[in-house]
PDB file of C-alpha atoms in Angstrom:
ATOM      1  CA  MET A   1      98.043  83.016  20.559  1.00  0.00           C
ATOM      2  CA  PRO A   2      96.029  82.709  17.329  1.00  0.00           C
ATOM      3  CA  SER A   3      96.368  79.420  15.506  1.00  0.00           C
ATOM      4  CA  GLY A   4      97.574  79.135  11.959  1.00  0.00           C
ATOM      5  CA  PRO A   5      95.097  78.664   9.145  1.00  0.00           C
ATOM      6  CA  SER A   6      96.080  75.007   8.703  1.00  0.00           C
ATOM      7  CA  LEU A   7      94.604  74.149  12.100  1.00  0.00           C
ATOM      8  CA  ARG A   8      91.237  75.602  11.068  1.00  0.00           C
ATOM      9  CA  GLN A   9      90.942  73.758   7.743  1.00  0.00           C
ATOM     10  CA  LEU A  10      89.820  70.135   7.815  1.00  0.00           C
ATOM     11  CA  HIS A  11      91.989  68.858   4.955  1.00  0.00           C
ATOM     12  CA  ALA A  12      95.129  70.589   6.222  1.00  0.00           C
ATOM     13  CA  HIS A  13      94.542  69.599   9.840  1.00  0.00           C
ATOM     14  CA  HIS A  14      93.867  66.017   8.748  1.00  0.00           C
ATOM     15  CA  ALA A  15      97.165  66.023   6.840  1.00  0.00           C
ATOM     16  CA  ILE A  16      99.017  67.167   9.985  1.00  0.00           C
ATOM     17  CA  HIS A  17      97.383  64.365  11.989  1.00  0.00           C
ATOM     18  CA  GLN A  18      98.089  61.742   9.321  1.00  0.00           C
ATOM     19  CA  GLY A  19     101.698  62.848   8.976  1.00  0.00           C
ATOM     20  CA  GLY A  20     102.287  62.608  12.711  1.00  0.00           C
ATOM     21  CA  LEU A  21     100.566  59.244  13.030  1.00  0.00           C
ATOM     22  CA  SER A  22     102.188  57.645   9.986  1.00  0.00           C
ATOM     23  CA  GLY A  23     105.612  58.756  11.214  1.00  0.00           C
ATOM     24  CA  ALA A  24     104.935  57.276  14.645  1.00  0.00           C
ATOM     25  CA  ILE A  25     103.736  54.006  13.097  1.00  0.00           C
ATOM     26  CA  ALA A  26     106.826  53.751  10.885  1.00  0.00           C
ATOM     27  CA  LYS A  27     109.186  54.476  13.800  1.00  0.00           C
ATOM     28  CA  THR A  28     107.364  51.952  15.995  1.00  0.00           C
ATOM     29  CA  GLN A  29     107.662  49.284  13.303  1.00  0.00           C
ATOM     30  CA  GLU A  30     111.348  50.090  12.862  1.00  0.00           C
ATOM     31  CA  MET A  31     111.917  49.614  16.595  1.00  0.00           C
ATOM     32  CA  GLU A  32     110.023  46.310  16.530  1.00  0.00           C
ATOM     33  CA  ASP A  33     112.055  45.129  13.524  1.00  0.00           C
ATOM     34  CA  LEU A  34     115.259  45.894  15.439  1.00  0.00           C
ATOM     35  CA  LEU A  35     114.013  43.855  18.384  1.00  0.00           C
ATOM     36  CA  ARG A  36     113.155  40.925  16.125  1.00  0.00           C
ATOM     37  CA  ALA A  37     116.671  41.152  14.686  1.00  0.00           C
ATOM     38  CA  LYS A  38     118.007  41.041  18.264  1.00  0.00           C
ATOM     39  CA  GLU A  39     119.606  44.470  17.839  1.00  0.00           C
ATOM     40  CA  PHE A  40     118.725  45.357  21.412  1.00  0.00           C
ATOM     41  CA  GLU A  41     120.968  48.398  21.887  1.00  0.00           C
ATOM     42  CA  VAL A  42     119.916  49.955  18.596  1.00  0.00           C
ATOM     43  CA  ALA A  43     116.269  49.164  19.400  1.00  0.00           C
ATOM     44  CA  ARG A  44     116.676  50.953  22.722  1.00  0.00           C
ATOM     45  CA  GLN A  45     118.081  53.997  20.914  1.00  0.00           C
ATOM     46  CA  ALA A  46     115.141  53.817  18.501  1.00  0.00           C
ATOM     47  CA  ALA A  47     112.780  53.793  21.501  1.00  0.00           C
ATOM     48  CA  ASP A  48     114.389  56.966  22.842  1.00  0.00           C
ATOM     49  CA  HIS A  49     114.045  58.597  19.424  1.00  0.00           C
ATOM     50  CA  LEU A  50     110.428  57.457  19.234  1.00  0.00           C
ATOM     51  CA  VAL A  51     109.588  59.108  22.566  1.00  0.00           C
ATOM     52  CA  GLU A  52     111.290  62.271  21.328  1.00  0.00           C
ATOM     53  CA  TYR A  53     109.242  62.085  18.120  1.00  0.00           C
ATOM     54  CA  TRP A  54     106.006  61.835  20.107  1.00  0.00           C
ATOM     55  CA  GLU A  55     107.030  64.843  22.195  1.00  0.00           C
ATOM     56  CA  THR A  56     108.254  67.082  19.384  1.00  0.00           C
ATOM     57  CA  ARG A  57     105.804  66.149  16.656  1.00  0.00           C
ATOM     58  CA  VAL A  58     102.542  65.002  18.212  1.00  0.00           C
ATOM     59  CA  ILE A  59     102.480  66.482  21.719  1.00  0.00           C
ATOM     60  CA  SER A  60     103.835  69.834  20.519  1.00  0.00           C
ATOM     61  CA  HIS A  61     100.941  69.896  18.003  1.00  0.00           C
ATOM     62  CA  ALA A  62      98.568  69.199  20.906  1.00  0.00           C
ATOM     63  CA  ASP A  63     100.100  72.086  22.851  1.00  0.00           C
ATOM     64  CA  ALA A  64      99.577  74.405  19.872  1.00  0.00           C
ATOM     65  CA  GLU A  65      95.957  73.311  19.568  1.00  0.00           C
ATOM     66  CA  GLU A  66      95.290  74.031  23.229  1.00  0.00           C
ATOM     67  CA  ASP A  67      97.069  77.385  23.156  1.00  0.00           C
ATOM     68  CA  GLY A  68      95.247  78.724  20.115  1.00  0.00           C
ATOM     69  CA  PHE A  69      92.926  76.569  18.042  1.00  0.00           C
ATOM     70  CA  TYR A  70      90.749  75.247  20.884  1.00  0.00           C
ATOM     71  CA  LEU A  71      90.414  78.723  22.400  1.00  0.00           C
ATOM     72  CA  GLU A  72      89.355  80.144  19.041  1.00  0.00           C
ATOM     73  CA  MET A  73      86.803  77.370  18.551  1.00  0.00           C
ATOM     74  CA  LEU A  74      85.350  78.097  22.006  1.00  0.00           C
ATOM     75  CA  GLU A  75      85.169  81.833  21.284  1.00  0.00           C
ATOM     76  CA  GLN A  76      83.240  81.112  18.093  1.00  0.00           C
ATOM     77  CA  ASP A  77      80.994  78.487  19.658  1.00  0.00           C
ATOM     78  CA  PRO A  78      80.910  78.137  23.467  1.00  0.00           C
ATOM     79  CA  SER A  79      78.765  75.001  23.112  1.00  0.00           C
ATOM     80  CA  LEU A  80      81.958  73.178  22.089  1.00  0.00           C
ATOM     81  CA  LYS A  81      83.264  73.278  25.680  1.00  0.00           C
ATOM     82  CA  GLU A  82      82.472  69.635  26.429  1.00  0.00           C
ATOM     83  CA  ALA A  83      84.116  68.495  23.179  1.00  0.00           C
ATOM     84  CA  VAL A  84      87.198  70.631  23.841  1.00  0.00           C
ATOM     85  CA  ASP A  85      87.430  69.272  27.399  1.00  0.00           C
ATOM     86  CA  LYS A  86      87.346  65.686  26.078  1.00  0.00           C
ATOM     87  CA  LEU A  87      89.930  66.437  23.394  1.00  0.00           C
ATOM     88  CA  THR A  88      92.187  68.120  25.952  1.00  0.00           C
ATOM     89  CA  ARG A  89      91.928  65.003  28.131  1.00  0.00           C
ATOM     90  CA  ASP A  90      93.112  62.955  25.155  1.00  0.00           C
ATOM     91  CA  HIS A  91      96.149  65.239  24.958  1.00  0.00           C
ATOM     92  CA  ASP A  92      96.713  64.704  28.674  1.00  0.00           C
ATOM     93  CA  LEU A  93      96.623  60.933  28.127  1.00  0.00           C
ATOM     94  CA  LEU A  94      99.264  61.222  25.393  1.00  0.00           C
ATOM     95  CA  ARG A  95     101.462  63.264  27.736  1.00  0.00           C
ATOM     96  CA  ILE A  96     100.970  60.792  30.611  1.00  0.00           C
ATOM     97  CA  ILE A  97     101.722  57.740  28.480  1.00  0.00           C
ATOM     98  CA  ALA A  98     104.821  59.378  26.974  1.00  0.00           C
ATOM     99  CA  ALA A  99     106.088  60.321  30.441  1.00  0.00           C
ATOM    100  CA  ASP A 100     105.416  56.778  31.677  1.00  0.00           C
ATOM    101  CA  ILE A 101     107.362  55.351  28.734  1.00  0.00           C
ATOM    102  CA  LYS A 102     110.343  57.585  29.494  1.00  0.00           C
ATOM    103  CA  GLU A 103     110.323  56.464  33.118  1.00  0.00           C
ATOM    104  CA  MET A 104     109.926  52.793  32.203  1.00  0.00           C
ATOM    105  CA  LEU A 105     112.776  53.005  29.677  1.00  0.00           C
ATOM    106  CA  LYS A 106     115.009  54.615  32.259  1.00  0.00           C
ATOM    107  CA  LYS A 107     114.130  52.076  34.949  1.00  0.00           C
ATOM    108  CA  ASP A 108     113.748  48.779  33.067  1.00  0.00           C
ATOM    109  CA  GLY A 109     114.845  49.376  29.475  1.00  0.00           C
ATOM    110  CA  LEU A 110     112.848  48.366  26.423  1.00  0.00           C
ATOM    111  CA  THR A 111     110.375  45.818  27.782  1.00  0.00           C
ATOM    112  CA  TYR A 112     107.175  44.271  26.496  1.00  0.00           C
ATOM    113  CA  GLU A 113     105.238  46.701  28.717  1.00  0.00           C
ATOM    114  CA  VAL A 114     106.988  49.650  27.057  1.00  0.00           C
ATOM    115  CA  MET A 115     106.012  48.284  23.659  1.00  0.00           C
ATOM    116  CA  GLN A 116     102.397  48.071  24.834  1.00  0.00           C
ATOM    117  CA  GLN A 117     102.536  51.719  25.877  1.00  0.00           C
ATOM    118  CA  PHE A 118     103.892  52.772  22.480  1.00  0.00           C
ATOM    119  CA  HIS A 119     100.927  50.992  20.903  1.00  0.00           C
ATOM    120  CA  ALA A 120      98.597  52.736  23.358  1.00  0.00           C
ATOM    121  CA  LEU A 121      99.938  56.086  22.106  1.00  0.00           C
ATOM    122  CA  LEU A 122      99.083  55.071  18.538  1.00  0.00           C
ATOM    123  CA  VAL A 123      95.536  54.046  19.480  1.00  0.00           C
ATOM    124  CA  VAL A 124      94.769  57.108  21.622  1.00  0.00           C
ATOM    125  CA  ASN A 125      96.198  59.426  18.972  1.00  0.00           C
ATOM    126  CA  ALA A 126      94.220  57.852  16.124  1.00  0.00           C
ATOM    127  CA  ILE A 127      90.937  58.029  18.040  1.00  0.00           C
ATOM    128  CA  HIS A 128      91.662  61.577  19.184  1.00  0.00           C
ATOM    129  CA  SER A 129      92.433  62.833  15.681  1.00  0.00           C
ATOM    130  CA  ARG A 130      89.291  61.255  14.249  1.00  0.00           C
ATOM    131  CA  ASP A 131      87.137  62.765  17.007  1.00  0.00           C
ATOM    132  CA  GLU A 132      88.765  66.176  16.816  1.00  0.00           C
ATOM    133  CA  GLU A 133      88.238  66.424  13.076  1.00  0.00           C
ATOM    134  CA  ARG A 134      84.616  65.286  13.436  1.00  0.00           C
ATOM    135  CA  LEU A 135      83.745  67.477  16.436  1.00  0.00           C
ATOM    136  CA  LEU A 136      85.540  70.692  15.533  1.00  0.00           C
ATOM    137  CA  LEU A 137      86.054  70.765  11.795  1.00  0.00           C
ATOM    138  CA  GLU A 138      83.718  68.526   9.794  1.00  0.00           C
ATOM    139  CA  ASP A 139      80.338  70.030  10.503  1.00  0.00           C
ATOM    140  CA  SER A 140      81.105  73.565   9.524  1.00  0.00           C
ATOM    141  CA  VAL A 141      83.557  75.921   8.001  1.00  0.00           C
ATOM    142  CA  ARG A 142      84.316  77.775  11.191  1.00  0.00           C
TER     143      ARG A 142
END
């Protein structure tokens, strides 16, 4: 499936990444504020919504990249295979962490360990986006 033009343009792709990350940061802070206010049930609901956000906004973007954008980049420049493999592994890490969070929430509720995993998603995603933009988009107008 060919990717849309926004995935192939650095400024547009960066805006997609920034939008996803800033939304995740805001929702994470909201959940933490609810915990500090001892609104535990509402915080738990916010955690469920945050996992859903990661799945529908960030991970679905990753799926689209793998199904189109990465394949197109490889067709244009097969030497990008190692970079694409690393970026795909980042996507896998996001999927694994999100799945772990869902399981932890189901089993133990909103714990400190779950909060750590939400922060891990933020860190992995920020590093991934920076690397993806640098490796696939910055150096050329592909």
